[in-house]
Amino acid sequence: MTQLSLAYIFQHQKLLVDQNLELPKVEKLASDLPIHHNDQVIARDLLDDEIIPEGYQLVPIRELIQSWPTTAFLQASRAVQLLEWRRNHKFCSHCGHHTEIHPKEYAMVCPACGYHQYPRVQPCVITIITKGKDEVLLAKSAHKHYGNMYGLIAGFVEVGETLEEAVQRETLEEVGLKLKNIRYMSSQPWPFPSNLMIAFHAEYDSGEIELQIEEISDAQFFKFDQLPEIPFKGSIAHAMINEIIESNEKAS
């Protein structure tokens, strides 16, 4: 009897699931990527011209964050990032030769020059900034697809800077404020496309809000009990905001 594997089958950022948001079980193919080595859970690309199996649908992975347990989402995150890495490294970045999949490692290997290309993550800092005992800085993106949602200051870590320096720089660039007492909170893999969100809490130090208009359309300090629309449950920003508010309530 053929053993079936639980399959994370993606078409770009959309995942194949049934009506109950359950994953399919399939026969493993040679082209499938194991999520973990020697694991019966695999990742697979669904090509644009392939037919979606009856009873299944493609759902954006963002929508599953709110419905799935954290462990399931993290595994889906790993799957889509591995597939993205394989798609983007079909050719050697040193000599341009077609690459091959390493039989035991997550590596795309060049048979011509021997160069190995491994999966990479992009570190991003995300910061919750508080002022006094009951105010938090929230900013609205200038990009229209975020609607009226207010979130936290975030950005990529640049070459040669520490995480704390990235927190200071991004905040100064986007809203013109200086910070103090920067402290690590937590982290979350974020597969859009392959980021690691690194969360910090910082306190307002000085400055007046001055917007980087190409990135931020509005930013204000809000009272904890008067928040606007914030990021959805399952996102690290949502967890950070709730953690700070709950910590304040316990301290009161």
mmCIF file of C-alpha atoms in Angstrom:
data_model
loop_
_atom_site.group_PDB
_atom_site.id
_atom_site.type_symbol
_atom_site.label_atom_id
_atom_site.label_comp_id
_atom_site.label_asym_id
_atom_site.label_seq_id
_atom_site.Cartn_x
_atom_site.Cartn_y
_atom_site.Cartn_z
ATOM 1 C CA MET A 1 0.000 0.000 0.000
ATOM 2 C CA THR A 2 1.400 3.404 -1.018
ATOM 3 C CA GLN A 3 2.076 5.736 1.902
ATOM 4 C CA LEU A 4 0.548 9.163 1.385
ATOM 5 C CA SER A 5 2.205 12.403 2.423
ATOM 6 C CA LEU A 6 0.535 15.475 3.852
ATOM 7 C CA ALA A 7 1.048 18.119 1.177
ATOM 8 C CA TYR A 8 1.468 21.879 1.224
ATOM 9 C CA ILE A 9 0.686 22.573 -2.430
ATOM 10 C CA PHE A 10 1.167 26.206 -3.394
ATOM 11 C CA GLN A 11 0.412 28.284 -6.435
ATOM 12 C CA HIS A 12 2.552 31.299 -5.591
ATOM 13 C CA GLN A 13 1.180 32.585 -2.232
ATOM 14 C CA LYS A 14 -2.042 30.545 -2.372
ATOM 15 C CA LEU A 15 -2.369 27.149 -0.691
ATOM 16 C CA LEU A 16 -4.494 24.201 -1.811
ATOM 17 C CA VAL A 17 -7.006 23.211 0.906
ATOM 18 C CA ASP A 18 -10.445 21.645 1.050
ATOM 19 C CA GLN A 19 -13.642 23.325 2.251
ATOM 20 C CA ASN A 20 -12.613 22.727 5.868
ATOM 21 C CA LEU A 21 -9.165 24.269 5.232
ATOM 22 C CA GLU A 22 -7.577 20.825 5.502
ATOM 23 C CA LEU A 23 -4.508 19.834 3.474
ATOM 24 C CA PRO A 24 -4.599 17.047 0.847
ATOM 25 C CA LYS A 25 -2.688 13.785 1.172
ATOM 26 C CA VAL A 26 -0.846 12.719 -1.971
ATOM 27 C CA GLU A 27 1.663 10.247 -3.319
ATOM 28 C CA LYS A 28 5.140 11.703 -2.987
ATOM 29 C CA LEU A 29 6.898 12.723 -6.219
ATOM 30 C CA ALA A 30 10.622 12.993 -6.862
ATOM 31 C CA SER A 31 10.246 16.758 -7.355
ATOM 32 C CA ASP A 32 8.580 17.309 -3.967
ATOM 33 C CA LEU A 33 10.464 19.098 -1.199
ATOM 34 C CA PRO A 34 10.333 17.548 2.288
ATOM 35 C CA ILE A 35 9.388 20.159 4.891
ATOM 36 C CA HIS A 36 11.811 18.512 7.299
ATOM 37 C CA HIS A 37 14.409 15.918 6.353
ATOM 38 C CA ASN A 38 13.044 12.356 6.407
ATOM 39 C CA ASP A 39 9.564 13.757 6.960
ATOM 40 C CA GLN A 40 6.300 12.606 5.409
ATOM 41 C CA VAL A 41 5.163 16.207 4.971
ATOM 42 C CA ILE A 42 6.029 17.719 1.608
ATOM 43 C CA ALA A 43 5.860 21.000 -0.319
ATOM 44 C CA ARG A 44 4.894 21.151 -3.979
ATOM 45 C CA ASP A 45 4.275 23.809 -6.618
ATOM 46 C CA LEU A 46 0.948 23.814 -8.452
ATOM 47 C CA LEU A 47 1.616 25.223 -11.900
ATOM 48 C CA ASP A 48 -0.630 27.938 -13.312
ATOM 49 C CA ASP A 49 -2.031 25.622 -15.996
ATOM 50 C CA GLU A 50 -2.713 22.700 -13.646
ATOM 51 C CA ILE A 51 -6.293 21.852 -12.747
ATOM 52 C CA ILE A 52 -7.407 22.339 -9.148
ATOM 53 C CA PRO A 53 -8.673 18.975 -7.821
ATOM 54 C CA GLU A 54 -12.412 18.684 -7.217
ATOM 55 C CA GLY A 55 -13.342 19.633 -3.655
ATOM 56 C CA TYR A 56 -10.295 21.841 -3.207
ATOM 57 C CA GLN A 57 -9.626 25.553 -3.474
ATOM 58 C CA LEU A 58 -6.669 27.944 -3.447
ATOM 59 C CA VAL A 59 -6.646 30.198 -0.391
ATOM 60 C CA PRO A 60 -4.154 33.044 0.227
ATOM 61 C CA ILE A 61 -1.844 32.026 3.047
ATOM 62 C CA ARG A 62 -2.539 35.354 4.786
ATOM 63 C CA GLU A 63 -6.160 34.281 5.307
ATOM 64 C CA LEU A 64 -5.105 31.033 6.987
ATOM 65 C CA ILE A 65 -3.146 32.830 9.712
ATOM 66 C CA GLN A 66 -6.376 33.656 11.526
ATOM 67 C CA SER A 67 -7.866 30.168 11.178
ATOM 68 C CA TRP A 68 -4.969 27.789 11.724
ATOM 69 C CA PRO A 69 -3.017 26.966 14.889
ATOM 70 C CA THR A 70 0.376 28.661 15.096
ATOM 71 C CA THR A 71 2.280 25.407 14.508
ATOM 72 C CA ALA A 72 0.362 24.708 11.288
ATOM 73 C CA PHE A 73 0.929 28.222 9.959
ATOM 74 C CA LEU A 74 4.654 28.056 10.752
ATOM 75 C CA GLN A 75 4.921 24.809 8.826
ATOM 76 C CA ALA A 76 3.063 26.365 5.877
ATOM 77 C CA SER A 77 5.420 29.330 6.131
ATOM 78 C CA ARG A 78 8.408 27.018 5.902
ATOM 79 C CA ALA A 79 6.901 25.217 2.917
ATOM 80 C CA VAL A 80 6.186 28.318 0.843
ATOM 81 C CA GLN A 81 9.621 29.799 1.601
ATOM 82 C CA LEU A 82 11.406 26.611 0.510
ATOM 83 C CA LEU A 83 9.441 26.544 -2.731
ATOM 84 C CA GLU A 84 10.184 30.217 -3.369
ATOM 85 C CA TRP A 85 13.891 29.596 -2.749
ATOM 86 C CA ARG A 86 13.968 26.682 -5.203
ATOM 87 C CA ARG A 87 12.156 28.670 -7.907
ATOM 88 C CA ASN A 88 14.533 31.616 -7.536
ATOM 89 C CA HIS A 89 17.780 29.607 -7.638
ATOM 90 C CA LYS A 90 17.478 27.511 -10.780
ATOM 91 C CA PHE A 91 20.689 29.072 -12.067
ATOM 92 C CA CYS A 92 24.046 29.649 -10.412
ATOM 93 C CA SER A 93 24.576 33.266 -9.338
ATOM 94 C CA HIS A 94 28.342 32.840 -9.884
ATOM 95 C CA CYS A 95 28.570 31.379 -13.393
ATOM 96 C CA GLY A 96 24.967 31.169 -14.658
ATOM 97 C CA HIS A 97 24.926 27.374 -15.085
ATOM 98 C CA HIS A 98 21.726 25.429 -14.390
ATOM 99 C CA THR A 99 21.680 24.198 -10.769
ATOM 100 C CA GLU A 100 20.737 20.842 -9.266
ATOM 101 C CA ILE A 101 19.018 19.974 -5.991
ATOM 102 C CA HIS A 102 21.356 18.584 -3.332
ATOM 103 C CA PRO A 103 20.203 15.061 -2.390
ATOM 104 C CA LYS A 104 20.537 15.562 1.388
ATOM 105 C CA GLU A 105 20.690 19.303 2.116
ATOM 106 C CA TYR A 106 18.518 22.298 1.361
ATOM 107 C CA ALA A 107 20.955 23.531 -1.276
ATOM 108 C CA MET A 108 20.895 24.288 -4.983
ATOM 109 C CA VAL A 109 24.267 23.152 -6.280
ATOM 110 C CA CYS A 110 26.056 24.267 -9.428
ATOM 111 C CA PRO A 111 27.601 21.231 -11.184
ATOM 112 C CA ALA A 112 29.945 23.539 -13.127
ATOM 113 C CA CYS A 113 31.633 25.582 -10.373
ATOM 114 C CA GLY A 114 30.394 23.816 -7.232
ATOM 115 C CA TYR A 115 28.730 26.891 -5.686
ATOM 116 C CA HIS A 116 25.988 26.105 -3.132
ATOM 117 C CA GLN A 117 22.939 28.356 -2.750
ATOM 118 C CA TYR A 118 21.069 27.885 0.532
ATOM 119 C CA PRO A 119 17.698 29.277 1.664
ATOM 120 C CA ARG A 120 18.028 32.776 3.101
ATOM 121 C CA VAL A 121 15.782 34.853 5.328
ATOM 122 C CA GLN A 122 15.534 38.628 5.370
ATOM 123 C CA PRO A 123 15.622 40.091 8.907
ATOM 124 C CA CYS A 124 13.057 42.818 9.580
ATOM 125 C CA VAL A 125 12.546 44.782 12.775
ATOM 126 C CA ILE A 126 9.071 45.679 13.984
ATOM 127 C CA THR A 127 8.714 48.027 16.924
ATOM 128 C CA ILE A 128 5.943 48.926 19.330
ATOM 129 C CA ILE A 129 6.622 52.424 20.686
ATOM 130 C CA THR A 130 4.956 53.521 23.905
ATOM 131 C CA LYS A 131 4.687 56.947 25.511
ATOM 132 C CA GLY A 132 3.925 57.228 29.185
ATOM 133 C CA LYS A 133 1.826 54.474 30.718
ATOM 134 C CA ASP A 134 -1.080 54.252 28.310
ATOM 135 C CA GLU A 135 -0.182 55.460 24.816
ATOM 136 C CA VAL A 136 1.130 53.597 21.788
ATOM 137 C CA LEU A 137 2.335 54.898 18.430
ATOM 138 C CA LEU A 138 0.403 53.478 15.481
ATOM 139 C CA ALA A 139 0.979 54.346 11.833
ATOM 140 C CA LYS A 140 -1.138 53.957 8.705
ATOM 141 C CA SER A 141 0.622 52.825 5.553
ATOM 142 C CA ALA A 142 0.563 55.040 2.472
ATOM 143 C CA HIS A 143 -0.112 51.919 0.386
ATOM 144 C CA LYS A 144 -3.844 51.706 -0.291
ATOM 145 C CA HIS A 145 -4.212 47.914 0.008
ATOM 146 C CA TYR A 146 -3.836 48.253 3.799
ATOM 147 C CA GLY A 147 -7.026 50.329 3.994
ATOM 148 C CA ASN A 148 -7.619 52.112 7.305
ATOM 149 C CA MET A 149 -5.528 49.695 9.349
ATOM 150 C CA TYR A 150 -2.927 51.186 11.681
ATOM 151 C CA GLY A 151 0.168 49.128 12.428
ATOM 152 C CA LEU A 152 3.645 49.317 13.898
ATOM 153 C CA ILE A 153 6.869 50.761 12.548
ATOM 154 C CA ALA A 154 8.791 48.087 10.640
ATOM 155 C CA GLY A 155 11.536 47.724 8.077
ATOM 156 C CA PHE A 156 14.433 45.672 6.778
ATOM 157 C CA VAL A 157 17.760 45.498 8.577
ATOM 158 C CA GLU A 158 20.501 47.040 6.466
ATOM 159 C CA VAL A 159 23.970 45.623 5.895
ATOM 160 C CA GLY A 160 26.353 46.423 8.742
ATOM 161 C CA GLU A 161 23.834 47.576 11.352
ATOM 162 C CA THR A 162 22.627 45.984 14.573
ATOM 163 C CA LEU A 163 18.963 45.211 15.179
ATOM 164 C CA GLU A 164 18.762 48.066 17.683
ATOM 165 C CA GLU A 165 20.280 50.476 15.167
ATOM 166 C CA ALA A 166 17.696 49.348 12.612
ATOM 167 C CA VAL A 167 14.907 50.093 15.121
ATOM 168 C CA GLN A 168 16.229 53.623 15.668
ATOM 169 C CA ARG A 169 16.826 54.298 11.961
ATOM 170 C CA GLU A 170 13.441 53.039 10.734
ATOM 171 C CA THR A 171 11.584 55.044 13.381
ATOM 172 C CA LEU A 172 13.527 58.216 12.645
ATOM 173 C CA GLU A 173 13.026 57.790 8.899
ATOM 174 C CA GLU A 174 9.310 56.992 8.997
ATOM 175 C CA VAL A 175 8.000 59.214 11.819
ATOM 176 C CA GLY A 176 10.926 61.429 12.898
ATOM 177 C CA LEU A 177 11.086 60.224 16.515
ATOM 178 C CA LYS A 178 14.010 59.180 18.717
ATOM 179 C CA LEU A 179 13.671 56.202 21.052
ATOM 180 C CA LYS A 180 15.066 54.886 24.327
ATOM 181 C CA ASN A 181 15.023 51.598 26.269
ATOM 182 C CA ILE A 182 14.865 49.343 23.206
ATOM 183 C CA ARG A 183 14.127 45.762 24.303
ATOM 184 C CA TYR A 184 13.660 42.514 22.375
ATOM 185 C CA MET A 185 10.202 40.900 22.586
ATOM 186 C CA SER A 186 9.856 37.961 20.182
ATOM 187 C CA SER A 187 10.091 36.872 16.538
ATOM 188 C CA GLN A 188 7.935 35.364 13.804
ATOM 189 C CA PRO A 189 8.692 33.886 10.376
ATOM 190 C CA TRP A 190 6.752 35.908 7.809
ATOM 191 C CA PRO A 191 6.642 34.324 4.344
ATOM 192 C CA PHE A 192 5.957 37.446 2.269
ATOM 193 C CA PRO A 193 8.200 36.408 0.666
ATOM 194 C CA SER A 194 10.853 35.198 3.138
ATOM 195 C CA ASN A 195 11.178 37.466 6.151
ATOM 196 C CA LEU A 196 11.948 37.003 9.831
ATOM 197 C CA MET A 197 10.093 39.619 11.863
ATOM 198 C CA ILE A 198 12.043 40.554 14.995
ATOM 199 C CA ALA A 199 9.918 42.389 17.539
ATOM 200 C CA PHE A 200 11.060 45.136 19.891
ATOM 201 C CA HIS A 201 9.460 47.383 22.488
ATOM 202 C CA ALA A 202 10.841 50.902 22.773
ATOM 203 C CA GLU A 203 9.858 54.064 24.595
ATOM 204 C CA TYR A 204 9.421 57.507 23.098
ATOM 205 C CA ASP A 205 12.399 59.727 23.856
ATOM 206 C CA SER A 206 12.098 62.950 21.861
ATOM 207 C CA GLY A 207 10.958 64.620 18.654
ATOM 208 C CA GLU A 208 7.735 65.549 16.880
ATOM 209 C CA ILE A 209 5.981 63.210 14.458
ATOM 210 C CA GLU A 210 7.170 63.924 10.924
ATOM 211 C CA LEU A 211 5.874 61.521 8.293
ATOM 212 C CA GLN A 212 7.838 59.864 5.514
ATOM 213 C CA ILE A 213 4.968 60.506 3.119
ATOM 214 C CA GLU A 214 5.886 57.858 0.550
ATOM 215 C CA GLU A 215 5.589 55.211 3.295
ATOM 216 C CA ILE A 216 3.283 56.607 6.019
ATOM 217 C CA SER A 217 0.018 58.520 5.530
ATOM 218 C CA ASP A 218 -0.706 59.067 9.243
ATOM 219 C CA ALA A 219 0.839 58.323 12.635
ATOM 220 C CA GLN A 220 -0.419 59.166 16.107
ATOM 221 C CA PHE A 221 -0.086 58.192 19.736
ATOM 222 C CA PHE A 222 -3.320 56.456 20.712
ATOM 223 C CA LYS A 223 -4.654 55.711 24.176
ATOM 224 C CA PHE A 224 -4.792 51.980 24.887
ATOM 225 C CA ASP A 225 -8.592 52.119 25.203
ATOM 226 C CA GLN A 226 -9.080 54.178 22.014
ATOM 227 C CA LEU A 227 -7.266 52.178 19.355
ATOM 228 C CA PRO A 228 -8.139 52.355 15.636
ATOM 229 C CA GLU A 229 -8.276 49.276 13.404
ATOM 230 C CA ILE A 230 -5.117 47.234 14.085
ATOM 231 C CA PRO A 231 -3.461 44.247 12.319
ATOM 232 C CA PHE A 232 -5.331 40.948 12.319
ATOM 233 C CA LYS A 233 -5.040 38.182 14.882
ATOM 234 C CA GLY A 234 -2.141 35.847 14.090
ATOM 235 C CA SER A 235 0.204 38.619 13.011
ATOM 236 C CA ILE A 236 3.103 39.527 15.261
ATOM 237 C CA ALA A 237 1.926 43.156 15.351
ATOM 238 C CA HIS A 238 -1.426 42.100 16.828
ATOM 239 C CA ALA A 239 0.322 39.984 19.466
ATOM 240 C CA MET A 240 2.715 42.812 20.369
ATOM 241 C CA ILE A 241 -0.064 45.355 20.853
ATOM 242 C CA ASN A 242 -2.081 42.956 23.014
ATOM 243 C CA GLU A 243 0.970 42.024 25.100
ATOM 244 C CA ILE A 244 1.793 45.651 25.902
ATOM 245 C CA ILE A 245 -1.804 46.478 26.809
ATOM 246 C CA GLU A 246 -2.155 43.369 29.001
ATOM 247 C CA SER A 247 1.149 44.117 30.742
ATOM 248 C CA ASN A 248 -0.092 47.619 31.505
ATOM 249 C CA GLU A 249 -3.377 46.283 32.914
ATOM 250 C CA LYS A 250 -1.551 43.872 35.200
ATOM 251 C CA ALA A 251 0.742 46.646 36.437
ATOM 252 C CA SER A 252 -2.197 48.955 37.204
#
